[in-house]
């Protein structure tokens, strides 16, 4: 191995060691199914505040609130809002009661995995946090308190990422499906997704 490659490998190890930690899916107590069964999904509104920082840097762990490379270059905040909207909509679509509700999500962090991390990191984590609330779609009355959901997800890297993408399970698809599962668990009619895990992330 050449000297330059040794130096790069050592630097990568230092960067990743600094990002190692414990991650989780957590949303407090969640909502009781006997309440949510009376709701019917009318709309989902996902917002990424203008105050959040964005990075398009292709480094191992960019220091920003929004990091996303799973779409062509463009408005990253709009792309992230669309993913969160789609995931929550997918997860809440089974609500079939009589009371129409709107679910709002205020994104605090959406830290996807960069191409460099996919190609060269031994492991990685998608870090996703947002504040969620249910509102009566007819009256605007809040039906829940605003609650923080942390929806971290292990990322695929290396050959696993390539195989997953070939099978149609891109970062966007995996994250969307994960957010849907977390939403179902939070609403009380799907498997509880809360858990902790270790790995490399921001």
mmCIF file with all atom_site columns, C-alpha atoms in Angstrom:
data_model
loop_
_atom_site.group_PDB
_atom_site.id
_atom_site.type_symbol
_atom_site.label_atom_id
_atom_site.label_alt_id
_atom_site.label_comp_id
_atom_site.label_asym_id
_atom_site.label_entity_id
_atom_site.label_seq_id
_atom_site.pdbx_PDB_ins_code
_atom_site.Cartn_x
_atom_site.Cartn_y
_atom_site.Cartn_z
_atom_site.occupancy
_atom_site.B_iso_or_equiv
_atom_site.pdbx_formal_charge
_atom_site.auth_seq_id
_atom_site.auth_comp_id
_atom_site.auth_asym_id
_atom_site.auth_atom_id
_atom_site.pdbx_PDB_model_num
ATOM 1   C CA . UNK A 1 1   ? 0.000   0.000  0.000  1.00 0.00 ? 1   UNK A CA 1
ATOM 2   C CA . UNK A 1 2   ? 1.417   3.400  -0.989 1.00 0.00 ? 2   UNK A CA 1
ATOM 3   C CA . UNK A 1 3   ? 2.111   6.130  1.525  1.00 0.00 ? 3   UNK A CA 1
ATOM 4   C CA . UNK A 1 4   ? -0.700  8.342  0.212  1.00 0.00 ? 4   UNK A CA 1
ATOM 5   C CA . UNK A 1 5   ? -3.211  5.516  0.539  1.00 0.00 ? 5   UNK A CA 1
ATOM 6   C CA . UNK A 1 6   ? -2.037  4.803  4.079  1.00 0.00 ? 6   UNK A CA 1
ATOM 7   C CA . UNK A 1 7   ? -2.469  8.458  4.990  1.00 0.00 ? 7   UNK A CA 1
ATOM 8   C CA . UNK A 1 8   ? -5.963  8.579  3.456  1.00 0.00 ? 8   UNK A CA 1
ATOM 9   C CA . UNK A 1 9   ? -6.980  5.382  5.245  1.00 0.00 ? 9   UNK A CA 1
ATOM 10  C CA . UNK A 1 10  ? -5.690  6.736  8.530  1.00 0.00 ? 10  UNK A CA 1
ATOM 11  C CA . UNK A 1 11  ? -7.501  10.024 8.083  1.00 0.00 ? 11  UNK A CA 1
ATOM 12  C CA . UNK A 1 12  ? -10.723 8.185  7.230  1.00 0.00 ? 12  UNK A CA 1
ATOM 13  C CA . UNK A 1 13  ? -10.398 6.095  10.380 1.00 0.00 ? 13  UNK A CA 1
ATOM 14  C CA . UNK A 1 14  ? -9.963  9.221  12.504 1.00 0.00 ? 14  UNK A CA 1
ATOM 15  C CA . UNK A 1 15  ? -13.001 10.889 10.930 1.00 0.00 ? 15  UNK A CA 1
ATOM 16  C CA . UNK A 1 16  ? -15.194 7.840  11.361 1.00 0.00 ? 16  UNK A CA 1
ATOM 17  C CA . UNK A 1 17  ? -14.027 7.184  14.906 1.00 0.00 ? 17  UNK A CA 1
ATOM 18  C CA . UNK A 1 18  ? -15.156 10.692 15.789 1.00 0.00 ? 18  UNK A CA 1
ATOM 19  C CA . UNK A 1 19  ? -18.607 9.907  14.370 1.00 0.00 ? 19  UNK A CA 1
ATOM 20  C CA . UNK A 1 20  ? -19.117 6.545  16.057 1.00 0.00 ? 20  UNK A CA 1
ATOM 21  C CA . UNK A 1 21  ? -21.935 6.445  18.549 1.00 0.00 ? 21  UNK A CA 1
ATOM 22  C CA . UNK A 1 22  ? -25.320 5.129  19.581 1.00 0.00 ? 22  UNK A CA 1
ATOM 23  C CA . UNK A 1 23  ? -28.385 5.931  17.485 1.00 0.00 ? 23  UNK A CA 1
ATOM 24  C CA . UNK A 1 24  ? -32.051 5.269  17.943 1.00 0.00 ? 24  UNK A CA 1
ATOM 25  C CA . UNK A 1 25  ? -35.613 5.320  16.792 1.00 0.00 ? 25  UNK A CA 1
ATOM 26  C CA . UNK A 1 26  ? -37.587 7.013  19.525 1.00 0.00 ? 26  UNK A CA 1
ATOM 27  C CA . UNK A 1 27  ? -40.899 8.841  19.819 1.00 0.00 ? 27  UNK A CA 1
ATOM 28  C CA . UNK A 1 28  ? -41.851 8.748  23.468 1.00 0.00 ? 28  UNK A CA 1
ATOM 29  C CA . UNK A 1 29  ? -45.020 6.846  24.303 1.00 0.00 ? 29  UNK A CA 1
ATOM 30  C CA . UNK A 1 30  ? -46.700 7.098  20.905 1.00 0.00 ? 30  UNK A CA 1
ATOM 31  C CA . UNK A 1 31  ? -50.467 7.399  20.435 1.00 0.00 ? 31  UNK A CA 1
ATOM 32  C CA . UNK A 1 32  ? -53.203 4.984  21.575 1.00 0.00 ? 32  UNK A CA 1
ATOM 33  C CA . UNK A 1 33  ? -54.827 2.992  18.781 1.00 0.00 ? 33  UNK A CA 1
ATOM 34  C CA . UNK A 1 34  ? -58.302 3.513  20.251 1.00 0.00 ? 34  UNK A CA 1
ATOM 35  C CA . UNK A 1 35  ? -57.883 7.244  19.534 1.00 0.00 ? 35  UNK A CA 1
ATOM 36  C CA . UNK A 1 36  ? -56.161 7.131  16.152 1.00 0.00 ? 36  UNK A CA 1
ATOM 37  C CA . UNK A 1 37  ? -58.669 4.610  14.747 1.00 0.00 ? 37  UNK A CA 1
ATOM 38  C CA . UNK A 1 38  ? -61.193 7.455  14.643 1.00 0.00 ? 38  UNK A CA 1
ATOM 39  C CA . UNK A 1 39  ? -58.955 9.604  12.432 1.00 0.00 ? 39  UNK A CA 1
ATOM 40  C CA . UNK A 1 40  ? -58.836 9.840  8.643  1.00 0.00 ? 40  UNK A CA 1
ATOM 41  C CA . UNK A 1 41  ? -55.787 11.308 6.937  1.00 0.00 ? 41  UNK A CA 1
ATOM 42  C CA . UNK A 1 42  ? -56.628 14.500 5.065  1.00 0.00 ? 42  UNK A CA 1
ATOM 43  C CA . UNK A 1 43  ? -53.155 15.926 4.510  1.00 0.00 ? 43  UNK A CA 1
ATOM 44  C CA . UNK A 1 44  ? -49.497 15.841 5.525  1.00 0.00 ? 44  UNK A CA 1
ATOM 45  C CA . UNK A 1 45  ? -47.472 19.040 5.717  1.00 0.00 ? 45  UNK A CA 1
ATOM 46  C CA . UNK A 1 46  ? -43.715 18.587 6.020  1.00 0.00 ? 46  UNK A CA 1
ATOM 47  C CA . UNK A 1 47  ? -41.576 21.700 6.455  1.00 0.00 ? 47  UNK A CA 1
ATOM 48  C CA . UNK A 1 48  ? -37.824 22.202 6.413  1.00 0.00 ? 48  UNK A CA 1
ATOM 49  C CA . UNK A 1 49  ? -37.099 25.575 8.087  1.00 0.00 ? 49  UNK A CA 1
ATOM 50  C CA . UNK A 1 50  ? -35.041 28.107 6.190  1.00 0.00 ? 50  UNK A CA 1
ATOM 51  C CA . UNK A 1 51  ? -32.803 28.411 9.255  1.00 0.00 ? 51  UNK A CA 1
ATOM 52  C CA . UNK A 1 52  ? -31.379 24.899 8.800  1.00 0.00 ? 52  UNK A CA 1
ATOM 53  C CA . UNK A 1 53  ? -27.960 24.640 7.188  1.00 0.00 ? 53  UNK A CA 1
ATOM 54  C CA . UNK A 1 54  ? -27.403 22.623 4.004  1.00 0.00 ? 54  UNK A CA 1
ATOM 55  C CA . UNK A 1 55  ? -24.245 20.979 2.693  1.00 0.00 ? 55  UNK A CA 1
ATOM 56  C CA . UNK A 1 56  ? -23.615 19.402 -0.693 1.00 0.00 ? 56  UNK A CA 1
ATOM 57  C CA . UNK A 1 57  ? -20.038 18.541 0.229  1.00 0.00 ? 57  UNK A CA 1
ATOM 58  C CA . UNK A 1 58  ? -19.061 15.000 -0.707 1.00 0.00 ? 58  UNK A CA 1
ATOM 59  C CA . UNK A 1 59  ? -17.146 14.255 2.487  1.00 0.00 ? 59  UNK A CA 1
ATOM 60  C CA . UNK A 1 60  ? -17.637 11.511 5.070  1.00 0.00 ? 60  UNK A CA 1
ATOM 61  C CA . UNK A 1 61  ? -19.743 13.546 7.501  1.00 0.00 ? 61  UNK A CA 1
ATOM 62  C CA . UNK A 1 62  ? -20.506 17.138 6.417  1.00 0.00 ? 62  UNK A CA 1
ATOM 63  C CA . UNK A 1 63  ? -21.271 19.487 9.280  1.00 0.00 ? 63  UNK A CA 1
ATOM 64  C CA . UNK A 1 64  ? -24.807 20.608 8.359  1.00 0.00 ? 64  UNK A CA 1
ATOM 65  C CA . UNK A 1 65  ? -28.423 19.992 9.318  1.00 0.00 ? 65  UNK A CA 1
ATOM 66  C CA . UNK A 1 66  ? -29.440 18.872 5.828  1.00 0.00 ? 66  UNK A CA 1
ATOM 67  C CA . UNK A 1 67  ? -27.251 16.486 3.840  1.00 0.00 ? 67  UNK A CA 1
ATOM 68  C CA . UNK A 1 68  ? -28.860 14.684 0.923  1.00 0.00 ? 68  UNK A CA 1
ATOM 69  C CA . UNK A 1 69  ? -27.394 13.207 -2.261 1.00 0.00 ? 69  UNK A CA 1
ATOM 70  C CA . UNK A 1 70  ? -30.187 10.788 -3.183 1.00 0.00 ? 70  UNK A CA 1
ATOM 71  C CA . UNK A 1 71  ? -31.709 13.145 -5.768 1.00 0.00 ? 71  UNK A CA 1
ATOM 72  C CA . UNK A 1 72  ? -30.130 15.167 -8.593 1.00 0.00 ? 72  UNK A CA 1
ATOM 73  C CA . UNK A 1 73  ? -28.569 18.417 -7.471 1.00 0.00 ? 73  UNK A CA 1
ATOM 74  C CA . UNK A 1 74  ? -31.270 20.930 -6.597 1.00 0.00 ? 74  UNK A CA 1
ATOM 75  C CA . UNK A 1 75  ? -33.266 22.369 -3.704 1.00 0.00 ? 75  UNK A CA 1
ATOM 76  C CA . UNK A 1 76  ? -32.231 19.974 -0.947 1.00 0.00 ? 76  UNK A CA 1
ATOM 77  C CA . UNK A 1 77  ? -34.750 21.341 1.538  1.00 0.00 ? 77  UNK A CA 1
ATOM 78  C CA . UNK A 1 78  ? -37.623 20.763 -0.885 1.00 0.00 ? 78  UNK A CA 1
ATOM 79  C CA . UNK A 1 79  ? -36.335 17.275 -1.680 1.00 0.00 ? 79  UNK A CA 1
ATOM 80  C CA . UNK A 1 80  ? -36.089 16.368 2.010  1.00 0.00 ? 80  UNK A CA 1
ATOM 81  C CA . UNK A 1 81  ? -39.550 17.803 2.745  1.00 0.00 ? 81  UNK A CA 1
ATOM 82  C CA . UNK A 1 82  ? -40.972 15.658 -0.072 1.00 0.00 ? 82  UNK A CA 1
ATOM 83  C CA . UNK A 1 83  ? -39.376 12.493 1.340  1.00 0.00 ? 83  UNK A CA 1
ATOM 84  C CA . UNK A 1 84  ? -40.661 13.146 4.862  1.00 0.00 ? 84  UNK A CA 1
ATOM 85  C CA . UNK A 1 85  ? -44.115 14.001 3.473  1.00 0.00 ? 85  UNK A CA 1
ATOM 86  C CA . UNK A 1 86  ? -44.194 10.818 1.402  1.00 0.00 ? 86  UNK A CA 1
ATOM 87  C CA . UNK A 1 87  ? -43.034 8.607  4.266  1.00 0.00 ? 87  UNK A CA 1
ATOM 88  C CA . UNK A 1 88  ? -45.563 9.953  6.762  1.00 0.00 ? 88  UNK A CA 1
ATOM 89  C CA . UNK A 1 89  ? -48.351 9.851  4.165  1.00 0.00 ? 89  UNK A CA 1
ATOM 90  C CA . UNK A 1 90  ? -47.521 6.248  3.357  1.00 0.00 ? 90  UNK A CA 1
ATOM 91  C CA . UNK A 1 91  ? -47.486 5.325  7.033  1.00 0.00 ? 91  UNK A CA 1
ATOM 92  C CA . UNK A 1 92  ? -50.716 7.148  7.930  1.00 0.00 ? 92  UNK A CA 1
ATOM 93  C CA . UNK A 1 93  ? -52.680 6.113  4.840  1.00 0.00 ? 93  UNK A CA 1
ATOM 94  C CA . UNK A 1 94  ? -54.396 3.323  6.790  1.00 0.00 ? 94  UNK A CA 1
ATOM 95  C CA . UNK A 1 95  ? -56.221 5.826  8.997  1.00 0.00 ? 95  UNK A CA 1
ATOM 96  C CA . UNK A 1 96  ? -59.831 5.268  7.949  1.00 0.00 ? 96  UNK A CA 1
ATOM 97  C CA . UNK A 1 97  ? -61.972 6.864  10.661 1.00 0.00 ? 97  UNK A CA 1
ATOM 98  C CA . UNK A 1 98  ? -64.415 9.738  10.326 1.00 0.00 ? 98  UNK A CA 1
ATOM 99  C CA . UNK A 1 99  ? -62.428 12.669 11.743 1.00 0.00 ? 99  UNK A CA 1
ATOM 100 C CA . UNK A 1 100 ? -60.162 14.251 9.090  1.00 0.00 ? 100 UNK A CA 1
ATOM 101 C CA . UNK A 1 101 ? -56.709 15.132 10.379 1.00 0.00 ? 101 UNK A CA 1
ATOM 102 C CA . UNK A 1 102 ? -53.610 16.878 9.115  1.00 0.00 ? 102 UNK A CA 1
ATOM 103 C CA . UNK A 1 103 ? -50.214 15.647 10.250 1.00 0.00 ? 103 UNK A CA 1
ATOM 104 C CA . UNK A 1 104 ? -47.454 18.249 10.374 1.00 0.00 ? 104 UNK A CA 1
ATOM 105 C CA . UNK A 1 105 ? -43.746 17.516 10.498 1.00 0.00 ? 105 UNK A CA 1
ATOM 106 C CA . UNK A 1 106 ? -41.066 20.116 11.189 1.00 0.00 ? 106 UNK A CA 1
ATOM 107 C CA . UNK A 1 107 ? -37.686 18.729 10.178 1.00 0.00 ? 107 UNK A CA 1
ATOM 108 C CA . UNK A 1 108 ? -34.798 19.374 12.571 1.00 0.00 ? 108 UNK A CA 1
ATOM 109 C CA . UNK A 1 109 ? -32.165 17.155 10.963 1.00 0.00 ? 109 UNK A CA 1
ATOM 110 C CA . UNK A 1 110 ? -31.947 15.033 7.835  1.00 0.00 ? 110 UNK A CA 1
ATOM 111 C CA . UNK A 1 111 ? -28.434 13.762 7.405  1.00 0.00 ? 111 UNK A CA 1
ATOM 112 C CA . UNK A 1 112 ? -28.240 11.262 4.576  1.00 0.00 ? 112 UNK A CA 1
ATOM 113 C CA . UNK A 1 113 ? -25.111 9.385  3.543  1.00 0.00 ? 113 UNK A CA 1
ATOM 114 C CA . UNK A 1 114 ? -22.773 10.969 1.003  1.00 0.00 ? 114 UNK A CA 1
ATOM 115 C CA . UNK A 1 115 ? -21.405 9.126  -2.060 1.00 0.00 ? 115 UNK A CA 1
ATOM 116 C CA . UNK A 1 116 ? -17.947 9.135  -0.438 1.00 0.00 ? 116 UNK A CA 1
ATOM 117 C CA . UNK A 1 117 ? -19.298 7.450  2.692  1.00 0.00 ? 117 UNK A CA 1
ATOM 118 C CA . UNK A 1 118 ? -21.215 4.906  0.597  1.00 0.00 ? 118 UNK A CA 1
ATOM 119 C CA . UNK A 1 119 ? -18.079 4.063  -1.360 1.00 0.00 ? 119 UNK A CA 1
ATOM 120 C CA . UNK A 1 120 ? -15.456 4.084  1.377  1.00 0.00 ? 120 UNK A CA 1
ATOM 121 C CA . UNK A 1 121 ? -16.913 4.003  4.898  1.00 0.00 ? 121 UNK A CA 1
ATOM 122 C CA . UNK A 1 122 ? -17.137 0.676  6.761  1.00 0.00 ? 122 UNK A CA 1
ATOM 123 C CA . UNK A 1 123 ? -20.600 1.652  8.036  1.00 0.00 ? 123 UNK A CA 1
ATOM 124 C CA . UNK A 1 124 ? -22.901 4.672  8.115  1.00 0.00 ? 124 UNK A CA 1
ATOM 125 C CA . UNK A 1 125 ? -26.171 5.979  9.549  1.00 0.00 ? 125 UNK A CA 1
ATOM 126 C CA . UNK A 1 126 ? -28.978 8.164  8.216  1.00 0.00 ? 126 UNK A CA 1
ATOM 127 C CA . UNK A 1 127 ? -29.748 10.679 11.004 1.00 0.00 ? 127 UNK A CA 1
ATOM 128 C CA . UNK A 1 128 ? -33.341 11.980 10.840 1.00 0.00 ? 128 UNK A CA 1
ATOM 129 C CA . UNK A 1 129 ? -35.190 14.036 13.463 1.00 0.00 ? 129 UNK A CA 1
ATOM 130 C CA . UNK A 1 130 ? -38.464 15.951 13.187 1.00 0.00 ? 130 UNK A CA 1
ATOM 131 C CA . UNK A 1 131 ? -41.291 17.349 15.306 1.00 0.00 ? 131 UNK A CA 1
ATOM 132 C CA . UNK A 1 132 ? -44.673 15.803 14.532 1.00 0.00 ? 132 UNK A CA 1
ATOM 133 C CA . UNK A 1 133 ? -48.205 16.890 15.456 1.00 0.00 ? 133 UNK A CA 1
ATOM 134 C CA . UNK A 1 134 ? -51.774 15.948 14.534 1.00 0.00 ? 134 UNK A CA 1
ATOM 135 C CA . UNK A 1 135 ? -54.325 18.701 13.883 1.00 0.00 ? 135 UNK A CA 1
ATOM 136 C CA . UNK A 1 136 ? -58.056 18.531 13.222 1.00 0.00 ? 136 UNK A CA 1
ATOM 137 C CA . UNK A 1 137 ? -58.287 19.305 9.500  1.00 0.00 ? 137 UNK A CA 1
ATOM 138 C CA . UNK A 1 138 ? -61.709 20.944 9.859  1.00 0.00 ? 138 UNK A CA 1
ATOM 139 C CA . UNK A 1 139 ? -61.166 23.181 12.890 1.00 0.00 ? 139 UNK A CA 1
ATOM 140 C CA . UNK A 1 140 ? -57.396 23.558 13.151 1.00 0.00 ? 140 UNK A CA 1
ATOM 141 C CA . UNK A 1 141 ? -57.540 22.292 16.734 1.00 0.00 ? 141 UNK A CA 1
ATOM 142 C CA . UNK A 1 142 ? -54.363 20.478 17.850 1.00 0.00 ? 142 UNK A CA 1
ATOM 143 C CA . UNK A 1 143 ? -55.178 16.878 18.715 1.00 0.00 ? 143 UNK A CA 1
ATOM 144 C CA . UNK A 1 144 ? -51.697 16.043 19.998 1.00 0.00 ? 144 UNK A CA 1
ATOM 145 C CA . UNK A 1 145 ? -48.767 17.895 21.470 1.00 0.00 ? 145 UNK A CA 1
ATOM 146 C CA . UNK A 1 146 ? -45.823 18.465 19.164 1.00 0.00 ? 146 UNK A CA 1
ATOM 147 C CA . UNK A 1 147 ? -43.573 15.447 19.681 1.00 0.00 ? 147 UNK A CA 1
ATOM 148 C CA . UNK A 1 148 ? -39.995 14.818 18.613 1.00 0.00 ? 148 UNK A CA 1
ATOM 149 C CA . UNK A 1 149 ? -39.377 11.716 16.554 1.00 0.00 ? 149 UNK A CA 1
ATOM 150 C CA . UNK A 1 150 ? -35.847 10.482 16.055 1.00 0.00 ? 150 UNK A CA 1
ATOM 151 C CA . UNK A 1 151 ? -35.839 8.079  13.122 1.00 0.00 ? 151 UNK A CA 1
ATOM 152 C CA . UNK A 1 152 ? -32.216 7.052  12.605 1.00 0.00 ? 152 UNK A CA 1
ATOM 153 C CA . UNK A 1 153 ? -31.589 4.231  10.144 1.00 0.00 ? 153 UNK A CA 1
ATOM 154 C CA . UNK A 1 154 ? -28.556 2.107  9.326  1.00 0.00 ? 154 UNK A CA 1
ATOM 155 C CA . UNK A 1 155 ? -27.294 2.987  5.847  1.00 0.00 ? 155 UNK A CA 1
ATOM 156 C CA . UNK A 1 156 ? -26.017 0.526  3.280  1.00 0.00 ? 156 UNK A CA 1
ATOM 157 C CA . UNK A 1 157 ? -22.438 1.060  2.122  1.00 0.00 ? 157 UNK A CA 1
ATOM 158 C CA . UNK A 1 158 ? -20.117 -0.648 -0.335 1.00 0.00 ? 158 UNK A CA 1
ATOM 159 C CA . UNK A 1 159 ? -21.380 -3.748 -2.107 1.00 0.00 ? 159 UNK A CA 1
ATOM 160 C CA . UNK A 1 160 ? -24.522 -3.829 0.036  1.00 0.00 ? 160 UNK A CA 1
ATOM 161 C CA . UNK A 1 161 ? -25.472 -0.354 -1.223 1.00 0.00 ? 161 UNK A CA 1
ATOM 162 C CA . UNK A 1 162 ? -24.901 -1.386 -4.843 1.00 0.00 ? 162 UNK A CA 1
ATOM 163 C CA . UNK A 1 163 ? -26.973 -4.557 -4.462 1.00 0.00 ? 163 UNK A CA 1
ATOM 164 C CA . UNK A 1 164 ? -29.756 -2.673 -2.697 1.00 0.00 ? 164 UNK A CA 1
ATOM 165 C CA . UNK A 1 165 ? -29.919 -0.010 -5.432 1.00 0.00 ? 165 UNK A CA 1
ATOM 166 C CA . UNK A 1 166 ? -29.980 -2.678 -8.163 1.00 0.00 ? 166 UNK A CA 1
ATOM 167 C CA . UNK A 1 167 ? -32.998 -4.209 -6.414 1.00 0.00 ? 167 UNK A CA 1
ATOM 168 C CA . UNK A 1 168 ? -34.758 -0.836 -6.332 1.00 0.00 ? 168 UNK A CA 1
ATOM 169 C CA . UNK A 1 169 ? -34.067 -0.141 -2.658 1.00 0.00 ? 169 UNK A CA 1
ATOM 170 C CA . UNK A 1 170 ? -32.261 3.167  -2.997 1.00 0.00 ? 170 UNK A CA 1
ATOM 171 C CA . UNK A 1 171 ? -31.541 5.471  -0.069 1.00 0.00 ? 171 UNK A CA 1
ATOM 172 C CA . UNK A 1 172 ? -34.751 7.340  -0.856 1.00 0.00 ? 172 UNK A CA 1
ATOM 173 C CA . UNK A 1 173 ? -36.867 4.183  -0.958 1.00 0.00 ? 173 UNK A CA 1
ATOM 174 C CA . UNK A 1 174 ? -35.374 2.778  2.250  1.00 0.00 ? 174 UNK A CA 1
ATOM 175 C CA . UNK A 1 175 ? -35.781 6.054  4.146  1.00 0.00 ? 175 UNK A CA 1
ATOM 176 C CA . UNK A 1 176 ? -39.344 6.553  2.878  1.00 0.00 ? 176 UNK A CA 1
ATOM 177 C CA . UNK A 1 177 ? -40.334 3.033  3.931  1.00 0.00 ? 177 UNK A CA 1
ATOM 178 C CA . UNK A 1 178 ? -38.607 3.510  7.285  1.00 0.00 ? 178 UNK A CA 1
ATOM 179 C CA . UNK A 1 179 ? -40.469 6.751  7.983  1.00 0.00 ? 179 UNK A CA 1
ATOM 180 C CA . UNK A 1 180 ? -43.713 5.007  7.044  1.00 0.00 ? 180 UNK A CA 1
ATOM 181 C CA . UNK A 1 181 ? -43.006 2.186  9.519  1.00 0.00 ? 181 UNK A CA 1
ATOM 182 C CA . UNK A 1 182 ? -42.083 4.666  12.267 1.00 0.00 ? 182 UNK A CA 1
ATOM 183 C CA . UNK A 1 183 ? -45.299 6.587  11.589 1.00 0.00 ? 183 UNK A CA 1
ATOM 184 C CA . UNK A 1 184 ? -47.431 3.450  11.840 1.00 0.00 ? 184 UNK A CA 1
ATOM 185 C CA . UNK A 1 185 ? -45.771 2.562  15.142 1.00 0.00 ? 185 UNK A CA 1
ATOM 186 C CA . UNK A 1 186 ? -46.247 6.084  16.496 1.00 0.00 ? 186 UNK A CA 1
ATOM 187 C CA . UNK A 1 187 ? -49.930 6.044  15.485 1.00 0.00 ? 187 UNK A CA 1
ATOM 188 C CA . UNK A 1 188 ? -50.429 2.801  17.406 1.00 0.00 ? 188 UNK A CA 1
ATOM 189 C CA . UNK A 1 189 ? -51.433 0.419  14.650 1.00 0.00 ? 189 UNK A CA 1
ATOM 190 C CA . UNK A 1 190 ? -48.076 -0.886 13.435 1.00 0.00 ? 190 UNK A CA 1
ATOM 191 C CA . UNK A 1 191 ? -45.094 -2.681 14.975 1.00 0.00 ? 191 UNK A CA 1
ATOM 192 C CA . UNK A 1 192 ? -43.182 -0.583 17.492 1.00 0.00 ? 192 UNK A CA 1
ATOM 193 C CA . UNK A 1 193 ? -40.027 0.630  15.741 1.00 0.00 ? 193 UNK A CA 1
ATOM 194 C CA . UNK A 1 194 ? -38.301 2.066  18.817 1.00 0.00 ? 194 UNK A CA 1
ATOM 195 C CA . UNK A 1 195 ? -34.807 0.696  19.290 1.00 0.00 ? 195 UNK A CA 1
ATOM 196 C CA . UNK A 1 196 ? -31.171 1.647  19.830 1.00 0.00 ? 196 UNK A CA 1
ATOM 197 C CA . UNK A 1 197 ? -28.173 0.634  17.751 1.00 0.00 ? 197 UNK A CA 1
ATOM 198 C CA . UNK A 1 198 ? -24.491 1.463  17.385 1.00 0.00 ? 198 UNK A CA 1
ATOM 199 C CA . UNK A 1 199 ? -22.733 2.612  14.251 1.00 0.00 ? 199 UNK A CA 1
ATOM 200 C CA . UNK A 1 200 ? -20.947 5.380  12.416 1.00 0.00 ? 200 UNK A CA 1
ATOM 201 C CA . UNK A 1 201 ? -22.917 8.565  11.793 1.00 0.00 ? 201 UNK A CA 1
ATOM 202 C CA . UNK A 1 202 ? -22.827 12.298 12.232 1.00 0.00 ? 202 UNK A CA 1
#
